[in-house]
Each structure stands twice: as structure tokens, then as C-alpha cells.
């Protein structure tokens, strides 16, 4: 069955694996994936959403893996990668502001008309933030100060400003 988390209920994944196996998980609070035990949240072609209600909930990954590959869908508030690994496929990805400061974020495949959008995109570190094919819609700025940022064959629209600090450790392609 699908899962609806009660509003205010705390969800922190510290160990093991959660596999949605095509189901829908509606958040009732921010989701944190963090622990040296390398926990994994695998959507497995499922959906992770904040329910698009009056309250939006954020996702913060500091260690471990969020796997949203294939046709998995993610629709939440802000999306922060402070470590760990995020793997995104060609499903819907609609988030508020997105920050990659450590770890990695990789989107593969063509989003085939599924919306992939973010408010702003900030890459300030990590091993990389890379996008595959299709379209990425922004409603704000792109700021790249450190780490790797790769748009591949992604068409990016809606950017209000683009800033690249020019640090020698940057890679933008």
C-alpha cells in the first residue's frame, strides 16, 4: 500500500534499505538520509512527494543513497545534497531550491516530457552534479562555485542569472 506520513512525524533513515517498489510515499515532515551505515532509499519506480499541500517538505541527504532512477518521481520542497549519492532517472523531478555541496547528484536518461524543475540550482562542492538529456526548467539562478556541474544534452530554461566563480577546481560542461 501507499504510505502517508502524519504531519510532523520525524523520518530519518540511518541504516538498511527502504524500497518503495512502485508505491507512493507522501511526506509529513522533512526527510533526512544520514548515517555512516550507508542507508538506501530506493523509490524503485515509485513516487516521493510532499503532497503539494500548504506545507512543503525538504529532502536532505548527508550520507547514504537516494535512488530515484527509472521512472521514479520526486516532488518536494528544497532538495539538498550535503553528501552521499543521489541517482535520478527520467521521471518527474520538481523541487524548490536545489543545493549540491558535497556528495554526488546524477540524472541519467531523457526525461521524455516528464517535468524536471527546480527553483534555483547551487553547486558549491561534491564530486558532481550532472544531468542527462531532455529539459530542465529553472525559476531562478544557477550558482557554481566549486565541484563539477555538467548539463550534458539537457536544455535548460528559465535561468534568471548564471554565476561561475572561476575557481580552478570548477568543471563546467
PDB file of C-alpha atoms in Angstrom:
ATOM      1  CA  UNK A   1       0.000   0.000   0.000  1.00  0.00           C
ATOM      2  CA  UNK A   2       0.986   3.630  -0.426  1.00  0.00           C
ATOM      3  CA  UNK A   3       2.347   5.409   2.668  1.00  0.00           C
ATOM      4  CA  UNK A   4       1.083   8.727   4.061  1.00  0.00           C
ATOM      5  CA  UNK A   5       3.275  10.035   6.849  1.00  0.00           C
ATOM      6  CA  UNK A   6       1.497  12.017   9.580  1.00  0.00           C
ATOM      7  CA  UNK A   7       2.312  15.756   9.553  1.00  0.00           C
ATOM      8  CA  UNK A   8       5.147  16.453  11.954  1.00  0.00           C
ATOM      9  CA  UNK A   9       6.242  12.811  12.067  1.00  0.00           C
ATOM     10  CA  UNK A  10      10.034  12.620  12.028  1.00  0.00           C
ATOM     11  CA  UNK A  11      11.671  10.457   9.367  1.00  0.00           C
ATOM     12  CA  UNK A  12      15.424   9.862   9.498  1.00  0.00           C
ATOM     13  CA  UNK A  13      16.897   6.910   7.640  1.00  0.00           C
ATOM     14  CA  UNK A  14      20.022   5.688   9.424  1.00  0.00           C
ATOM     15  CA  UNK A  15      20.538   2.098   8.275  1.00  0.00           C
ATOM     16  CA  UNK A  16      19.236  -0.579   5.945  1.00  0.00           C
ATOM     17  CA  UNK A  17      17.113  -0.090   2.835  1.00  0.00           C
ATOM     18  CA  UNK A  18      13.632   1.193   2.099  1.00  0.00           C
ATOM     19  CA  UNK A  19      12.275   0.025  -1.258  1.00  0.00           C
ATOM     20  CA  UNK A  20       9.030   1.694  -2.377  1.00  0.00           C
ATOM     21  CA  UNK A  21       8.619  -0.843  -5.190  1.00  0.00           C
ATOM     22  CA  UNK A  22       6.408   1.440  -7.288  1.00  0.00           C
ATOM     23  CA  UNK A  23       4.404   2.836  -4.362  1.00  0.00           C
ATOM     24  CA  UNK A  24       3.806   6.442  -3.276  1.00  0.00           C
ATOM     25  CA  UNK A  25       5.256   7.891  -0.060  1.00  0.00           C
ATOM     26  CA  UNK A  26       3.689  11.206   0.987  1.00  0.00           C
ATOM     27  CA  UNK A  27       5.956  13.013   3.430  1.00  0.00           C
ATOM     28  CA  UNK A  28       4.614  14.578   6.623  1.00  0.00           C
ATOM     29  CA  UNK A  29       7.911  16.239   7.531  1.00  0.00           C
ATOM     30  CA  UNK A  30      11.387  16.798   6.120  1.00  0.00           C
ATOM     31  CA  UNK A  31      13.272  13.639   5.121  1.00  0.00           C
ATOM     32  CA  UNK A  32      16.902  13.225   6.168  1.00  0.00           C
ATOM     33  CA  UNK A  33      19.051  10.401   4.832  1.00  0.00           C
ATOM     34  CA  UNK A  34      22.128  10.310   7.072  1.00  0.00           C
ATOM     35  CA  UNK A  35      24.361   7.783   8.741  1.00  0.00           C
ATOM     36  CA  UNK A  36      27.727   6.154   8.243  1.00  0.00           C
ATOM     37  CA  UNK A  37      25.866   2.823   7.856  1.00  0.00           C
ATOM     38  CA  UNK A  38      25.120   3.987   4.279  1.00  0.00           C
ATOM     39  CA  UNK A  39      21.307   3.723   4.293  1.00  0.00           C
ATOM     40  CA  UNK A  40      19.459   3.491   0.974  1.00  0.00           C
ATOM     41  CA  UNK A  41      16.047   4.823  -0.024  1.00  0.00           C
ATOM     42  CA  UNK A  42      15.134   3.205  -3.352  1.00  0.00           C
ATOM     43  CA  UNK A  43      11.981   4.546  -4.994  1.00  0.00           C
ATOM     44  CA  UNK A  44      12.072   1.653  -7.487  1.00  0.00           C
ATOM     45  CA  UNK A  45       9.775   3.437  -9.971  1.00  0.00           C
ATOM     46  CA  UNK A  46       7.696   4.840  -7.120  1.00  0.00           C
ATOM     47  CA  UNK A  47       6.944   8.398  -6.015  1.00  0.00           C
ATOM     48  CA  UNK A  48       8.226  10.519  -3.132  1.00  0.00           C
ATOM     49  CA  UNK A  49       6.054  13.590  -2.631  1.00  0.00           C
ATOM     50  CA  UNK A  50       5.223  16.209  -0.025  1.00  0.00           C
ATOM     51  CA  UNK A  51       1.587  16.064  -1.105  1.00  0.00           C
ATOM     52  CA  UNK A  52       1.692  19.570  -2.628  1.00  0.00           C
ATOM     53  CA  UNK A  53      -0.319  20.835   0.319  1.00  0.00           C
ATOM     54  CA  UNK A  54       0.114  24.122   2.123  1.00  0.00           C
ATOM     55  CA  UNK A  55       3.329  22.788   3.709  1.00  0.00           C
ATOM     56  CA  UNK A  56       6.268  21.674   1.620  1.00  0.00           C
ATOM     57  CA  UNK A  57       8.833  19.291   3.000  1.00  0.00           C
ATOM     58  CA  UNK A  58      12.516  19.191   2.184  1.00  0.00           C
ATOM     59  CA  UNK A  59      14.907  16.336   1.461  1.00  0.00           C
ATOM     60  CA  UNK A  60      18.429  16.446   2.904  1.00  0.00           C
ATOM     61  CA  UNK A  61      20.967  13.751   2.002  1.00  0.00           C
ATOM     62  CA  UNK A  62      24.195  13.790   4.015  1.00  0.00           C
ATOM     63  CA  UNK A  63      25.240  10.123   3.780  1.00  0.00           C
ATOM     64  CA  UNK A  64      23.731   7.121   2.084  1.00  0.00           C
ATOM     65  CA  UNK A  65      21.807   6.882  -1.186  1.00  0.00           C
ATOM     66  CA  UNK A  66      18.552   8.176  -2.603  1.00  0.00           C
ATOM     67  CA  UNK A  67      17.849   6.138  -5.725  1.00  0.00           C
ATOM     68  CA  UNK A  68      15.080   7.605  -7.890  1.00  0.00           C
ATOM     69  CA  UNK A  69      16.160   6.034 -11.153  1.00  0.00           C
ATOM     70  CA  UNK A  70      13.974   4.660 -13.910  1.00  0.00           C
ATOM     71  CA  UNK A  71      10.553   6.316 -13.886  1.00  0.00           C
ATOM     72  CA  UNK A  72      10.644   7.277 -10.197  1.00  0.00           C
ATOM     73  CA  UNK A  73       9.109  10.652  -9.306  1.00  0.00           C
ATOM     74  CA  UNK A  74      10.233  13.219  -6.714  1.00  0.00           C
ATOM     75  CA  UNK A  75       8.093  16.287  -5.924  1.00  0.00           C
ATOM     76  CA  UNK A  76       9.130  18.052  -2.705  1.00  0.00           C
ATOM     77  CA  UNK A  77      10.295  21.368  -1.265  1.00  0.00           C
ATOM     78  CA  UNK A  78      14.009  22.164  -1.196  1.00  0.00           C
ATOM     79  CA  UNK A  79      16.459  19.426  -2.167  1.00  0.00           C
ATOM     80  CA  UNK A  80      19.898  19.381  -0.519  1.00  0.00           C
ATOM     81  CA  UNK A  81      22.816  17.035  -1.192  1.00  0.00           C
ATOM     82  CA  UNK A  82      25.400  17.552   1.587  1.00  0.00           C
ATOM     83  CA  UNK A  83      26.987  14.139   0.991  1.00  0.00           C
ATOM     84  CA  UNK A  84      26.007  10.694  -0.127  1.00  0.00           C
ATOM     85  CA  UNK A  85      24.654   9.804  -3.549  1.00  0.00           C
ATOM     86  CA  UNK A  86      21.525  10.730  -5.491  1.00  0.00           C
ATOM     87  CA  UNK A  87      20.607   8.846  -8.653  1.00  0.00           C
ATOM     88  CA  UNK A  88      17.731  10.259 -10.702  1.00  0.00           C
ATOM     89  CA  UNK A  89      16.249   8.712 -13.847  1.00  0.00           C
ATOM     90  CA  UNK A  90      13.801  10.093 -16.368  1.00  0.00           C
ATOM     91  CA  UNK A  91      10.758  10.552 -14.112  1.00  0.00           C
ATOM     92  CA  UNK A  92       9.296  13.786 -12.776  1.00  0.00           C
ATOM     93  CA  UNK A  93      11.615  15.814 -10.522  1.00  0.00           C
ATOM     94  CA  UNK A  94      10.064  19.028  -9.188  1.00  0.00           C
ATOM     95  CA  UNK A  95      11.767  20.636  -6.210  1.00  0.00           C
ATOM     96  CA  UNK A  96      12.201  24.045  -4.641  1.00  0.00           C
ATOM     97  CA  UNK A  97      15.768  25.300  -4.439  1.00  0.00           C
ATOM     98  CA  UNK A  98      18.463  22.685  -5.041  1.00  0.00           C
ATOM     99  CA  UNK A  99      21.911  22.657  -3.416  1.00  0.00           C
ATOM    100  CA  UNK A 100      24.791  20.244  -4.012  1.00  0.00           C
ATOM    101  CA  UNK A 101      27.605  20.999  -1.545  1.00  0.00           C
ATOM    102  CA  UNK A 102      29.127  17.511  -1.184  1.00  0.00           C
ATOM    103  CA  UNK A 103      28.472  14.017  -2.470  1.00  0.00           C
ATOM    104  CA  UNK A 104      27.004  13.496  -5.939  1.00  0.00           C
ATOM    105  CA  UNK A 105      23.793  14.055  -7.907  1.00  0.00           C
ATOM    106  CA  UNK A 106      23.382  12.280 -11.253  1.00  0.00           C
ATOM    107  CA  UNK A 107      20.355  12.397 -13.560  1.00  0.00           C
ATOM    108  CA  UNK A 108      20.506   9.939 -16.453  1.00  0.00           C
ATOM    109  CA  UNK A 109      18.328   9.406 -19.480  1.00  0.00           C
ATOM    110  CA  UNK A 110      15.845  11.643 -21.263  1.00  0.00           C
ATOM    111  CA  UNK A 111      13.001  12.919 -19.104  1.00  0.00           C
ATOM    112  CA  UNK A 112      10.671  12.208 -22.083  1.00  0.00           C
ATOM    113  CA  UNK A 113       8.282  15.036 -21.359  1.00  0.00           C
ATOM    114  CA  UNK A 114       8.242  14.440 -17.589  1.00  0.00           C
ATOM    115  CA  UNK A 115       8.813  17.741 -15.805  1.00  0.00           C
ATOM    116  CA  UNK A 116      12.226  18.219 -14.225  1.00  0.00           C
ATOM    117  CA  UNK A 117      12.398  21.584 -12.489  1.00  0.00           C
ATOM    118  CA  UNK A 118      13.979  23.434  -9.610  1.00  0.00           C
ATOM    119  CA  UNK A 119      13.751  26.926  -8.176  1.00  0.00           C
ATOM    120  CA  UNK A 120      17.455  27.701  -8.192  1.00  0.00           C
ATOM    121  CA  UNK A 121      20.484  25.444  -8.573  1.00  0.00           C
ATOM    122  CA  UNK A 122      23.598  25.918  -6.448  1.00  0.00           C
ATOM    123  CA  UNK A 123      26.665  23.690  -6.812  1.00  0.00           C
ATOM    124  CA  UNK A 124      29.304  24.511  -4.217  1.00  0.00           C
ATOM    125  CA  UNK A 125      31.203  21.223  -3.940  1.00  0.00           C
ATOM    126  CA  UNK A 126      30.972  17.489  -4.117  1.00  0.00           C
ATOM    127  CA  UNK A 127      32.061  15.082  -6.784  1.00  0.00           C
ATOM    128  CA  UNK A 128      29.485  16.307  -9.227  1.00  0.00           C
ATOM    129  CA  UNK A 129      26.066  17.437 -10.319  1.00  0.00           C
ATOM    130  CA  UNK A 130      25.270  16.048 -13.755  1.00  0.00           C
ATOM    131  CA  UNK A 131      22.186  15.977 -15.937  1.00  0.00           C
ATOM    132  CA  UNK A 132      21.309  13.743 -18.901  1.00  0.00           C
ATOM    133  CA  UNK A 133      19.011  14.630 -21.805  1.00  0.00           C
ATOM    134  CA  UNK A 134      15.685  16.418 -22.097  1.00  0.00           C
ATOM    135  CA  UNK A 135      14.654  19.685 -20.462  1.00  0.00           C
ATOM    136  CA  UNK A 136      15.365  21.244 -17.053  1.00  0.00           C
ATOM    137  CA  UNK A 137      13.173  24.194 -16.058  1.00  0.00           C
ATOM    138  CA  UNK A 138      14.553  26.668 -13.528  1.00  0.00           C
ATOM    139  CA  UNK A 139      12.722  29.506 -11.809  1.00  0.00           C
ATOM    140  CA  UNK A 140      15.848  31.241 -10.579  1.00  0.00           C
ATOM    141  CA  UNK A 141      19.612  31.418 -10.617  1.00  0.00           C
ATOM    142  CA  UNK A 142      22.397  28.939 -11.242  1.00  0.00           C
ATOM    143  CA  UNK A 143      25.407  29.428  -8.985  1.00  0.00           C
ATOM    144  CA  UNK A 144      28.504  27.282  -9.487  1.00  0.00           C
ATOM    145  CA  UNK A 145      31.371  27.921  -7.073  1.00  0.00           C
ATOM    146  CA  UNK A 146      33.095  24.556  -6.684  1.00  0.00           C
ATOM    147  CA  UNK A 147      32.839  20.948  -7.844  1.00  0.00           C
ATOM    148  CA  UNK A 148      31.601  19.712 -11.188  1.00  0.00           C
ATOM    149  CA  UNK A 149      28.420  20.846 -12.958  1.00  0.00           C
ATOM    150  CA  UNK A 150      27.500  19.084 -16.210  1.00  0.00           C
ATOM    151  CA  UNK A 151      24.324  19.672 -18.197  1.00  0.00           C
ATOM    152  CA  UNK A 152      25.115  17.013 -20.820  1.00  0.00           C
ATOM    153  CA  UNK A 153      22.487  17.402 -23.556  1.00  0.00           C
ATOM    154  CA  UNK A 154      19.950  18.954 -21.175  1.00  0.00           C
ATOM    155  CA  UNK A 155      18.121  22.057 -22.431  1.00  0.00           C
ATOM    156  CA  UNK A 156      17.954  24.489 -19.505  1.00  0.00           C
ATOM    157  CA  UNK A 157      15.265  27.209 -19.462  1.00  0.00           C
ATOM    158  CA  UNK A 158      14.107  29.898 -17.036  1.00  0.00           C
ATOM    159  CA  UNK A 159      17.530  30.851 -15.662  1.00  0.00           C
ATOM    160  CA  UNK A 160      17.468  34.376 -14.213  1.00  0.00           C
ATOM    161  CA  UNK A 161      21.229  34.631 -13.603  1.00  0.00           C
ATOM    162  CA  UNK A 162      24.222  32.359 -14.067  1.00  0.00           C
ATOM    163  CA  UNK A 163      27.275  32.759 -11.844  1.00  0.00           C
ATOM    164  CA  UNK A 164      30.507  30.781 -12.057  1.00  0.00           C
ATOM    165  CA  UNK A 165      33.216  31.879  -9.635  1.00  0.00           C
ATOM    166  CA  UNK A 166      36.029  30.736 -11.932  1.00  0.00           C
ATOM    167  CA  UNK A 167      37.790  28.676  -9.282  1.00  0.00           C
ATOM    168  CA  UNK A 168      40.418  26.401 -10.772  1.00  0.00           C
ATOM    169  CA  UNK A 169      38.708  23.400  -9.177  1.00  0.00           C
ATOM    170  CA  UNK A 170      35.491  24.036 -11.146  1.00  0.00           C
ATOM    171  CA  UNK A 171      34.466  21.939 -14.071  1.00  0.00           C
ATOM    172  CA  UNK A 172      31.524  23.134 -16.128  1.00  0.00           C
ATOM    173  CA  UNK A 173      30.500  21.331 -19.263  1.00  0.00           C
TER     174      UNK A 173
END
